[in-house]
PDB file of C-alpha atoms in Angstrom:
ATOM      1  CA  MET A  19     -47.810  58.658 121.223  1.00 35.00           C
ATOM      2  CA  LYS A  20     -46.979  60.289 125.034  1.00 37.00           C
ATOM      3  CA  TYR A  21     -42.714  61.404 123.371  1.00 34.00           C
ATOM      4  CA  ILE A  22     -44.244  62.626 120.220  1.00 34.00           C
ATOM      5  CA  LEU A  23     -46.730  65.076 122.778  1.00 35.00           C
ATOM      6  CA  MET A  24     -43.668  65.795 125.015  1.00 35.00           C
ATOM      7  CA  PHE A  25     -41.863  66.792 121.756  1.00 31.00           C
ATOM      8  CA  LEU A  26     -44.735  69.017 121.199  1.00 31.00           C
ATOM      9  CA  ILE A  27     -44.925  70.390 124.498  1.00 34.00           C
ATOM     10  CA  ILE A  28     -41.263  71.292 124.748  1.00 35.00           C
ATOM     11  CA  THR A  29     -41.275  72.681 120.871  1.00 34.00           C
ATOM     12  CA  CYS A  30     -44.548  74.563 121.589  1.00 35.00           C
ATOM     13  CA  ALA A  31     -42.649  76.312 125.425  1.00 38.00           C
ATOM     14  CA  LEU A  32     -39.276  77.651 123.457  1.00 36.00           C
ATOM     15  CA  LYS A  33     -41.623  79.120 120.274  1.00 35.00           C
ATOM     16  CA  LEU A  34     -44.083  80.701 122.867  1.00 37.00           C
ATOM     17  CA  SER A  35     -41.347  82.590 125.034  1.00 39.00           C
ATOM     18  CA  ALA A  36     -39.359  83.417 122.403  1.00 34.00           C
ATOM     19  CA  GLN A  37     -41.530  85.736 121.195  1.00 40.00           C
ATOM     20  CA  THR A  38     -40.658  88.130 124.146  1.00 61.00           C
ATOM     21  CA  ASN A  39     -37.638  90.275 124.911  1.00 76.00           C
ATOM     22  CA  PHE A  40     -37.636  88.794 127.977  1.00 75.00           C
ATOM     23  CA  ASN A  41     -36.228  85.223 126.329  1.00 74.00           C
ATOM     24  CA  LYS A  42     -34.795  86.184 123.262  1.00 72.00           C
ATOM     25  CA  THR A  43     -32.009  85.114 124.211  1.00 73.00           C
ATOM     26  CA  MET A  44     -31.493  81.907 125.943  1.00 70.00           C
ATOM     27  CA  PHE A  45     -28.530  80.230 127.628  1.00 70.00           C
ATOM     28  CA  PHE A  46     -27.350  76.400 128.648  1.00 68.00           C
ATOM     29  CA  GLY A  47     -25.808  73.934 128.166  1.00 66.00           C
ATOM     30  CA  PRO A  48     -21.707  73.378 129.628  1.00 65.00           C
ATOM     31  CA  PHE A  49     -19.891  75.275 127.394  1.00 60.00           C
ATOM     32  CA  GLY A  50     -22.000  78.280 127.569  1.00 61.00           C
ATOM     33  CA  TYR A  51     -23.907  77.693 124.563  1.00 65.00           C
ATOM     34  CA  LYS A  52     -25.927  80.580 123.658  1.00 65.00           C
ATOM     35  CA  ILE A  53     -29.377  80.578 121.404  1.00 66.00           C
ATOM     36  CA  LYS A  54     -30.998  83.772 120.239  1.00 67.00           C
ATOM     37  CA  TYR A  55     -34.600  84.301 118.420  1.00 62.00           C
ATOM     38  CA  ALA A  56     -33.740  86.607 115.690  1.00 58.00           C
ATOM     39  CA  VAL A  57     -36.791  86.754 113.407  1.00 55.00           C
ATOM     40  CA  PRO A  58     -39.861  84.407 113.278  1.00 58.00           C
ATOM     41  CA  ASN A  59     -38.472  80.682 112.740  1.00 61.00           C
ATOM     42  CA  ASN A  60     -34.739  81.699 112.668  1.00 61.00           C
ATOM     43  CA  TYR A  61     -32.459  81.228 115.612  1.00 61.00           C
ATOM     44  CA  ILE A  62     -28.642  82.438 115.793  1.00 63.00           C
ATOM     45  CA  HIS A  63     -25.915  80.200 117.668  1.00 62.00           C
ATOM     46  CA  ASP A  64     -23.069  80.843 119.658  1.00 62.00           C
ATOM     47  CA  THR A  65     -21.164  80.227 122.062  1.00 61.00           C
ATOM     48  CA  ILE A  66     -20.061  82.711 125.215  1.00 58.00           C
ATOM     49  CA  PRO A  67     -17.081  82.909 127.143  1.00 56.00           C
ATOM     50  CA  ASN A  68     -17.349  80.697 129.898  1.00 53.00           C
ATOM     51  CA  THR A  69     -14.483  81.844 132.132  1.00 51.00           C
ATOM     52  CA  MET A  70     -15.939  79.615 135.396  1.00 55.00           C
ATOM     53  CA  PHE A  71     -15.859  77.031 133.718  1.00 55.00           C
ATOM     54  CA  THR A  72     -19.561  76.194 135.351  1.00 67.00           C
ATOM     55  CA  ILE A  73     -22.375  73.902 134.207  1.00 72.00           C
ATOM     56  CA  PHE A  74     -25.899  75.455 132.681  1.00 75.00           C
ATOM     57  CA  ASN A  75     -28.041  72.199 132.763  1.00 73.00           C
ATOM     58  CA  PHE A  76     -31.244  71.131 132.521  1.00 77.00           C
ATOM     59  CA  GLY A  77     -32.123  73.015 135.415  1.00 82.00           C
ATOM     60  CA  SER A  78     -30.707  76.358 134.227  1.00 86.00           C
ATOM     61  CA  ALA A  79     -32.868  79.572 133.283  1.00 90.00           C
ATOM     62  CA  SER A  80     -31.746  83.254 131.996  1.00 88.00           C
ATOM     63  CA  ILE A  81     -33.382  85.952 131.279  1.00 91.00           C
ATOM     64  CA  CYS A  82     -33.192  89.567 128.763  1.00 87.00           C
ATOM     65  CA  ASP A  83     -33.348  93.128 129.769  1.00 85.00           C
ATOM     66  CA  SER A  84     -36.846  94.566 127.477  1.00 80.00           C
ATOM     67  CA  ASN A  85     -34.588  95.135 125.234  1.00 80.00           C
ATOM     68  CA  GLY A  86     -33.150  91.575 124.282  1.00 80.00           C
ATOM     69  CA  ASN A  87     -29.862  92.189 125.717  1.00 83.00           C
ATOM     70  CA  LEU A  88     -29.185  88.912 128.129  1.00 85.00           C
ATOM     71  CA  LEU A  89     -28.930  89.898 131.805  1.00 91.00           C
ATOM     72  CA  ILE A  90     -28.851  87.156 134.009  1.00 93.00           C
ATOM     73  CA  ILE A  91     -27.880  83.507 134.336  1.00 90.00           C
ATOM     74  CA  SER A  92     -28.841  81.002 136.256  1.00 92.00           C
ATOM     75  CA  ASN A  93     -28.117  77.204 136.781  1.00 90.00           C
ATOM     76  CA  GLY A  94     -30.134  76.537 140.043  1.00 92.00           C
ATOM     77  CA  MET A  95     -27.805  77.264 142.517  1.00 94.00           C
ATOM     78  CA  ASN A  96     -25.269  79.891 141.551  1.00 94.00           C
ATOM     79  CA  LEU A  97     -26.756  83.605 139.566  1.00 95.00           C
ATOM     80  CA  TYR A  98     -24.047  85.123 136.720  1.00 91.00           C
ATOM     81  CA  ASN A  99     -23.910  88.086 135.071  1.00 90.00           C
ATOM     82  CA  ALA A 100     -25.199  88.348 130.958  1.00 84.00           C
ATOM     83  CA  HIS A 101     -21.545  86.313 130.239  1.00 78.00           C
ATOM     84  CA  GLY A 102     -21.388  83.762 132.662  1.00 78.00           C
ATOM     85  CA  THR A 103     -18.180  84.544 133.902  1.00 81.00           C
ATOM     86  CA  ALA A 104     -18.867  86.312 137.081  1.00 88.00           C
ATOM     87  CA  TYR A 105     -21.531  85.796 139.930  1.00 94.00           C
ATOM     88  CA  ILE A 106     -24.100  88.629 140.831  1.00 96.00           C
ATOM     89  CA  GLU A 107     -23.345  90.352 144.147  1.00 98.00           C
ATOM     90  CA  ASN A 108     -24.706  87.264 146.726  1.00 97.00           C
ATOM     91  CA  GLY A 109     -25.941  85.390 144.131  1.00 97.00           C
ATOM     92  CA  ASP A 110     -23.348  82.541 144.644  1.00 96.00           C
ATOM     93  CA  THR A 111     -24.352  78.897 146.828  1.00 96.00           C
ATOM     94  CA  MET A 112     -27.528  79.438 146.911  1.00 96.00           C
ATOM     95  CA  ALA A 113     -28.575  75.923 148.663  1.00 94.00           C
ATOM     96  CA  SER A 114     -27.621  74.140 151.661  1.00 93.00           C
ATOM     97  CA  SER A 115     -23.961  73.063 151.506  1.00 93.00           C
ATOM     98  CA  GLY A 116     -24.877  69.496 151.462  1.00 93.00           C
ATOM     99  CA  TRP A 117     -27.332  69.570 148.678  1.00 93.00           C
ATOM    100  CA  TYR A 118     -24.646  72.012 146.596  1.00 93.00           C
ATOM    101  CA  ASN A 119     -22.408  69.465 147.231  1.00 93.00           C
ATOM    102  CA  GLU A 120     -23.986  66.694 146.243  1.00 91.00           C
ATOM    103  CA  ASN A 121     -24.811  67.684 142.874  1.00 89.00           C
ATOM    104  CA  GLN A 122     -21.262  69.722 142.462  1.00 88.00           C
ATOM    105  CA  GLY A 123     -22.700  73.300 142.296  1.00 87.00           C
ATOM    106  CA  PHE A 124     -25.485  73.098 139.202  1.00 87.00           C
ATOM    107  CA  ASP A 125     -28.664  71.680 139.363  1.00 87.00           C
ATOM    108  CA  ARG A 126     -29.543  68.800 137.478  1.00 84.00           C
ATOM    109  CA  TYR A 127     -33.066  68.520 137.221  1.00 87.00           C
ATOM    110  CA  ILE A 128     -35.784  69.875 134.969  1.00 87.00           C
ATOM    111  CA  GLN A 129     -37.791  72.636 135.095  1.00 91.00           C
ATOM    112  CA  THR A 130     -36.056  73.658 138.794  1.00 92.00           C
ATOM    113  CA  CYS A 131     -36.057  77.841 138.637  1.00 94.00           C
ATOM    114  CA  LEU A 132     -37.618  80.827 137.015  1.00 95.00           C
ATOM    115  CA  ILE A 133     -36.863  84.032 136.871  1.00 96.00           C
ATOM    116  CA  LEU A 134     -39.484  86.648 136.195  1.00 97.00           C
ATOM    117  CA  PRO A 135     -39.744  90.039 135.604  1.00 95.00           C
ATOM    118  CA  PHE A 136     -41.130  93.393 137.112  1.00 96.00           C
ATOM    119  CA  GLU A 137     -40.727  96.955 137.081  1.00 94.00           C
ATOM    120  CA  ASN A 138     -37.594  98.785 137.682  1.00 94.00           C
ATOM    121  CA  LYS A 139     -35.000  96.028 137.199  1.00 95.00           C
ATOM    122  CA  LYS A 140     -36.065  93.772 139.731  1.00 97.00           C
ATOM    123  CA  TYR A 141     -36.154  90.363 138.874  1.00 97.00           C
ATOM    124  CA  TYR A 142     -37.480  86.848 141.352  1.00 98.00           C
ATOM    125  CA  HIS A 143     -35.287  84.228 140.961  1.00 98.00           C
ATOM    126  CA  VAL A 144     -37.770  81.512 142.029  1.00 98.00           C
ATOM    127  CA  GLN A 145     -35.590  77.552 142.839  1.00 97.00           C
ATOM    128  CA  VAL A 146     -36.650  74.562 143.805  1.00 95.00           C
ATOM    129  CA  SER A 147     -34.044  72.981 147.312  1.00 95.00           C
ATOM    130  CA  MET A 148     -33.490  70.278 149.100  1.00 94.00           C
ATOM    131  CA  SER A 149     -32.065  70.684 152.915  1.00 95.00           C
ATOM    132  CA  ASP A 150     -29.460  68.465 154.130  1.00 94.00           C
ATOM    133  CA  THR A 151     -32.087  66.558 156.779  1.00 93.00           C
ATOM    134  CA  GLN A 152     -33.907  65.301 153.322  1.00 93.00           C
ATOM    135  CA  LEU A 153     -30.943  65.284 151.694  1.00 93.00           C
ATOM    136  CA  TYR A 154     -28.696  62.590 154.264  1.00 90.00           C
ATOM    137  CA  LYS A 155     -32.568  60.443 154.276  1.00 88.00           C
ATOM    138  CA  ALA A 156     -32.757  60.409 150.402  1.00 85.00           C
ATOM    139  CA  ILE A 157     -29.349  58.864 150.035  1.00 82.00           C
ATOM    140  CA  ASN A 158     -30.329  56.345 152.811  1.00 78.00           C
ATOM    141  CA  ILE A 159     -33.161  55.588 151.280  1.00 77.00           C
ATOM    142  CA  SER A 160     -33.242  56.820 147.529  1.00 76.00           C
ATOM    143  CA  ASP A 161     -36.334  59.139 148.326  1.00 79.00           C
ATOM    144  CA  PHE A 162     -34.985  62.309 146.050  1.00 82.00           C
ATOM    145  CA  ARG A 163     -37.786  64.079 147.184  1.00 86.00           C
ATOM    146  CA  MET A 164     -37.014  67.821 147.230  1.00 91.00           C
ATOM    147  CA  ASP A 165     -38.432  69.561 150.418  1.00 94.00           C
ATOM    148  CA  ARG A 166     -38.208  73.416 149.902  1.00 96.00           C
ATOM    149  CA  LEU A 167     -39.035  76.117 147.553  1.00 97.00           C
ATOM    150  CA  TYR A 168     -37.007  79.753 147.357  1.00 97.00           C
ATOM    151  CA  TYR A 169     -37.075  83.441 146.325  1.00 98.00           C
ATOM    152  CA  SER A 170     -34.467  85.408 145.605  1.00 98.00           C
ATOM    153  CA  ILE A 171     -34.737  89.343 144.426  1.00 98.00           C
ATOM    154  CA  ILE A 172     -32.316  91.081 142.144  1.00 98.00           C
ATOM    155  CA  ASP A 173     -31.947  94.850 141.778  1.00 98.00           C
ATOM    156  CA  MET A 174     -30.322  94.909 138.153  1.00 96.00           C
ATOM    157  CA  ASN A 175     -30.149  99.045 139.113  1.00 96.00           C
ATOM    158  CA  MET A 176     -26.905  98.008 141.733  1.00 97.00           C
ATOM    159  CA  ASN A 177     -23.500  97.726 140.943  1.00 96.00           C
ATOM    160  CA  GLY A 178     -23.541  99.898 137.812  1.00 93.00           C
ATOM    161  CA  GLY A 179     -25.927  97.538 136.547  1.00 92.00           C
ATOM    162  CA  GLN A 180     -24.286  94.621 137.076  1.00 94.00           C
ATOM    163  CA  GLY A 181     -27.040  93.815 139.840  1.00 96.00           C
ATOM    164  CA  LYS A 182     -27.380  92.822 143.535  1.00 98.00           C
ATOM    165  CA  VAL A 183     -29.676  90.159 145.347  1.00 98.00           C
ATOM    166  CA  VAL A 184     -31.101  92.033 147.751  1.00 98.00           C
ATOM    167  CA  GLN A 185     -33.336  89.080 149.529  1.00 98.00           C
ATOM    168  CA  ARG A 186     -31.681  85.828 149.022  1.00 97.00           C
ATOM    169  CA  MET A 187     -33.167  82.392 149.626  1.00 97.00           C
ATOM    170  CA  LYS A 188     -36.622  83.813 151.517  1.00 97.00           C
ATOM    171  CA  THR A 189     -38.694  80.122 152.243  1.00 97.00           C
ATOM    172  CA  LEU A 190     -41.447  79.607 150.633  1.00 97.00           C
ATOM    173  CA  ILE A 191     -42.022  76.119 151.494  1.00 96.00           C
ATOM    174  CA  ASP A 192     -40.561  73.933 153.615  1.00 95.00           C
ATOM    175  CA  ASN A 193     -40.086  70.292 154.939  1.00 93.00           C
ATOM    176  CA  LYS A 194     -42.942  69.311 152.418  1.00 92.00           C
ATOM    177  CA  TYR A 195     -42.601  67.061 149.898  1.00 89.00           C
ATOM    178  CA  LEU A 196     -42.257  68.357 145.895  1.00 91.00           C
ATOM    179  CA  PHE A 197     -41.941  67.018 142.711  1.00 88.00           C
ATOM    180  CA  ARG A 198     -37.876  67.424 141.456  1.00 87.00           C
ATOM    181  CA  SER A 199     -39.202  69.263 138.718  1.00 88.00           C
ATOM    182  CA  ALA A 200     -42.482  70.505 137.123  1.00 90.00           C
ATOM    183  CA  MET A 201     -42.518  74.096 138.321  1.00 95.00           C
ATOM    184  CA  GLN A 202     -42.980  76.777 135.721  1.00 96.00           C
ATOM    185  CA  ALA A 203     -44.706  80.278 135.644  1.00 97.00           C
ATOM    186  CA  CYS A 204     -47.954  82.157 134.073  1.00 97.00           C
ATOM    187  CA  LYS A 205     -48.759  86.239 133.638  1.00 96.00           C
ATOM    188  CA  HIS A 206     -51.432  87.402 135.760  1.00 97.00           C
ATOM    189  CA  ALA A 207     -54.611  88.486 133.526  1.00 96.00           C
ATOM    190  CA  ASN A 208     -53.720  92.225 134.956  1.00 96.00           C
ATOM    191  CA  GLY A 209     -50.604  91.071 132.657  1.00 94.00           C
ATOM    192  CA  LYS A 210     -48.347  92.517 135.404  1.00 95.00           C
ATOM    193  CA  ASP A 211     -48.078  89.854 138.141  1.00 97.00           C
ATOM    194  CA  TRP A 212     -46.951  86.175 138.301  1.00 98.00           C
ATOM    195  CA  TRP A 213     -48.301  83.175 139.311  1.00 98.00           C
ATOM    196  CA  VAL A 214     -46.060  80.492 139.848  1.00 98.00           C
ATOM    197  CA  LEU A 215     -47.287  76.679 140.333  1.00 98.00           C
ATOM    198  CA  LYS A 216     -45.128  74.249 141.485  1.00 95.00           C
ATOM    199  CA  ILE A 217     -45.710  69.953 141.634  1.00 91.00           C
ATOM    200  CA  GLY A 218     -45.958  68.577 145.270  1.00 88.00           C
ATOM    201  CA  ALA A 219     -45.343  64.854 145.936  1.00 82.00           C
ATOM    202  CA  ASP A 220     -47.087  64.229 149.305  1.00 74.00           C
ATOM    203  CA  SER A 221     -48.100  60.358 149.563  1.00 61.00           C
ATOM    204  CA  THR A 222     -50.665  61.039 152.237  1.00 65.00           C
ATOM    205  CA  GLU A 223     -52.878  63.122 150.063  1.00 64.00           C
ATOM    206  CA  GLY A 224     -51.801  62.661 146.295  1.00 67.00           C
ATOM    207  CA  TYR A 225     -50.210  65.034 143.626  1.00 79.00           C
ATOM    208  CA  SER A 226     -50.941  68.582 144.463  1.00 88.00           C
ATOM    209  CA  VAL A 227     -50.049  71.827 142.790  1.00 94.00           C
ATOM    210  CA  TYR A 228     -48.839  74.673 145.008  1.00 96.00           C
ATOM    211  CA  LYS A 229     -49.807  78.255 144.171  1.00 97.00           C
ATOM    212  CA  TYR A 230     -48.010  81.934 144.610  1.00 98.00           C
ATOM    213  CA  LEU A 231     -48.675  85.210 143.449  1.00 98.00           C
ATOM    214  CA  PHE A 232     -45.589  87.261 142.619  1.00 98.00           C
ATOM    215  CA  THR A 233     -46.196  90.950 142.754  1.00 98.00           C
ATOM    216  CA  GLN A 234     -43.825  93.920 142.590  1.00 97.00           C
ATOM    217  CA  ASP A 235     -44.265  94.232 146.375  1.00 96.00           C
ATOM    218  CA  SER A 236     -45.061  91.256 147.625  1.00 97.00           C
ATOM    219  CA  VAL A 237     -45.717  87.223 147.582  1.00 98.00           C
ATOM    220  CA  ILE A 238     -48.800  86.178 148.120  1.00 98.00           C
ATOM    221  CA  ASP A 239     -49.563  82.075 149.219  1.00 97.00           C
ATOM    222  CA  MET A 240     -51.971  80.934 147.174  1.00 97.00           C
ATOM    223  CA  GLY A 241     -52.682  77.440 148.974  1.00 95.00           C
ATOM    224  CA  LYS A 242     -52.594  74.469 146.674  1.00 93.00           C
ATOM    225  CA  GLN A 243     -54.898  72.598 144.451  1.00 93.00           C
ATOM    226  CA  LEU A 244     -55.010  68.853 144.589  1.00 89.00           C
ATOM    227  CA  LEU A 245     -55.341  66.880 141.421  1.00 82.00           C
ATOM    228  CA  ASN A 246     -57.574  64.409 140.504  1.00 73.00           C
ATOM    229  CA  ILE A 247     -55.014  61.827 140.192  1.00 73.00           C
ATOM    230  CA  SER A 248     -53.716  59.149 142.608  1.00 69.00           C
ATOM    231  CA  TYR A 249     -50.115  59.291 143.549  1.00 63.00           C
ATOM    232  CA  LYS A 250     -47.782  56.533 142.154  1.00 65.00           C
ATOM    233  CA  GLY A 251     -44.495  57.129 144.187  1.00 60.00           C
ATOM    234  CA  ASP A 252     -43.112  58.968 141.595  1.00 65.00           C
ATOM    235  CA  TRP A 253     -40.836  62.046 142.270  1.00 69.00           C
ATOM    236  CA  GLY A 254     -39.553  62.190 138.999  1.00 68.00           C
ATOM    237  CA  GLN A 255     -38.745  63.881 135.535  1.00 73.00           C
ATOM    238  CA  GLY A 256     -41.736  65.939 134.893  1.00 81.00           C
ATOM    239  CA  GLN A 257     -42.823  68.935 133.021  1.00 89.00           C
ATOM    240  CA  MET A 258     -45.300  71.549 133.304  1.00 92.00           C
ATOM    241  CA  GLN A 259     -46.714  74.125 130.237  1.00 94.00           C
ATOM    242  CA  PHE A 260     -49.126  76.955 129.832  1.00 96.00           C
ATOM    243  CA  ASN A 261     -50.370  77.672 126.479  1.00 95.00           C
ATOM    244  CA  LYS A 262     -49.511  81.479 125.048  1.00 91.00           C
ATOM    245  CA  THR A 263     -52.898  82.752 126.115  1.00 94.00           C
ATOM    246  CA  GLY A 264     -52.392  81.138 129.565  1.00 96.00           C
ATOM    247  CA  ASP A 265     -55.521  79.887 129.944  1.00 97.00           C
ATOM    248  CA  LYS A 266     -54.603  76.251 129.322  1.00 97.00           C
ATOM    249  CA  TRP A 267     -52.591  73.853 130.806  1.00 96.00           C
ATOM    250  CA  ALA A 268     -50.280  70.727 130.898  1.00 93.00           C
ATOM    251  CA  CYS A 269     -48.331  68.391 133.019  1.00 89.00           C
ATOM    252  CA  SER A 270     -46.620  65.447 132.799  1.00 84.00           C
ATOM    253  CA  LEU A 271     -45.556  63.870 136.204  1.00 75.00           C
ATOM    254  CA  SER A 272     -44.054  60.742 135.381  1.00 65.00           C
ATOM    255  CA  ASN A 273     -41.145  59.886 132.864  1.00 53.00           C
ATOM    256  CA  THR A 274     -42.191  55.737 133.506  1.00 50.00           C
ATOM    257  CA  THR A 275     -43.834  53.544 131.182  1.00 54.00           C
ATOM    258  CA  ASP A 276     -47.471  55.244 131.564  1.00 62.00           C
ATOM    259  CA  GLY A 277     -47.127  58.484 130.194  1.00 67.00           C
ATOM    260  CA  GLU A 278     -49.580  60.103 131.550  1.00 74.00           C
ATOM    261  CA  VAL A 279     -49.987  64.164 130.644  1.00 82.00           C
ATOM    262  CA  LEU A 280     -52.621  65.935 132.684  1.00 86.00           C
ATOM    263  CA  LEU A 281     -54.514  68.678 130.780  1.00 91.00           C
ATOM    264  CA  ALA A 282     -56.815  71.883 132.601  1.00 94.00           C
ATOM    265  CA  ASP A 283     -58.197  74.875 132.011  1.00 97.00           C
ATOM    266  CA  PHE A 284     -56.406  78.013 134.158  1.00 97.00           C
ATOM    267  CA  ASP A 285     -57.633  80.755 135.079  1.00 98.00           C
ATOM    268  CA  ARG A 286     -55.645  83.542 135.428  1.00 97.00           C
ATOM    269  CA  CYS A 287     -57.403  85.783 137.366  1.00 97.00           C
ATOM    270  CA  THR A 288     -58.126  83.270 140.557  1.00 97.00           C
ATOM    271  CA  GLY A 289     -55.197  80.518 139.753  1.00 97.00           C
ATOM    272  CA  LEU A 290     -57.566  78.079 139.736  1.00 96.00           C
ATOM    273  CA  LEU A 291     -56.815  74.788 137.616  1.00 95.00           C
TER     274      LEU A 291
END
């Protein structure tokens, strides 16, 4: 049953996100694989040249402009142009040197980065990461929890429409244990701003959800909400998803045999689960 439910969550996520122009084309995979949503229940598949030989694995994200044309691609640690052939200015090596090198320059975990669209061709890139201090600790005791959450701002008006990272790796969370995966965004009820939710993994408090409100001009820390579930020492491969209307939330917290999925109502005005 758990496998069927997770399949439904993942499939729902692809279909619902594909119904907006910002997500009309998705870019992923080691060879620059592209899937374009054409008409309902119809997808066009092709590849585009990937001359940088980078990998767009589980932690990748991409976004289109308001017309549905692919605009920005992320592999979780670098930002690329629409063809994956060049970095957006100031968009390379967006991680600590140790974590970047450990992962060969691409993120290996699901739901570790997001790209949020705003007016005037402004985009936020949100990414989960690990400090070198936590990395060296993790190597010694196999504690691969993340401990950083960053955001960067991209202005696609610059460089003749090729874009530039104008604010780079601004810290939202530092030195706090985070789930390796399970991060998602939902539109605020005002239709302009975005909620970003990230699962925490602090052994003294149990699982929690860190919440941030992204607006055109600022990022607001909305605190965290403890979940009604005990911490089981897992830091891994969970996924988070909202339904189409944004008032229902689902999250898996483990890839273990427990197969638990949390379900909750979500208030798009207050951010309360």
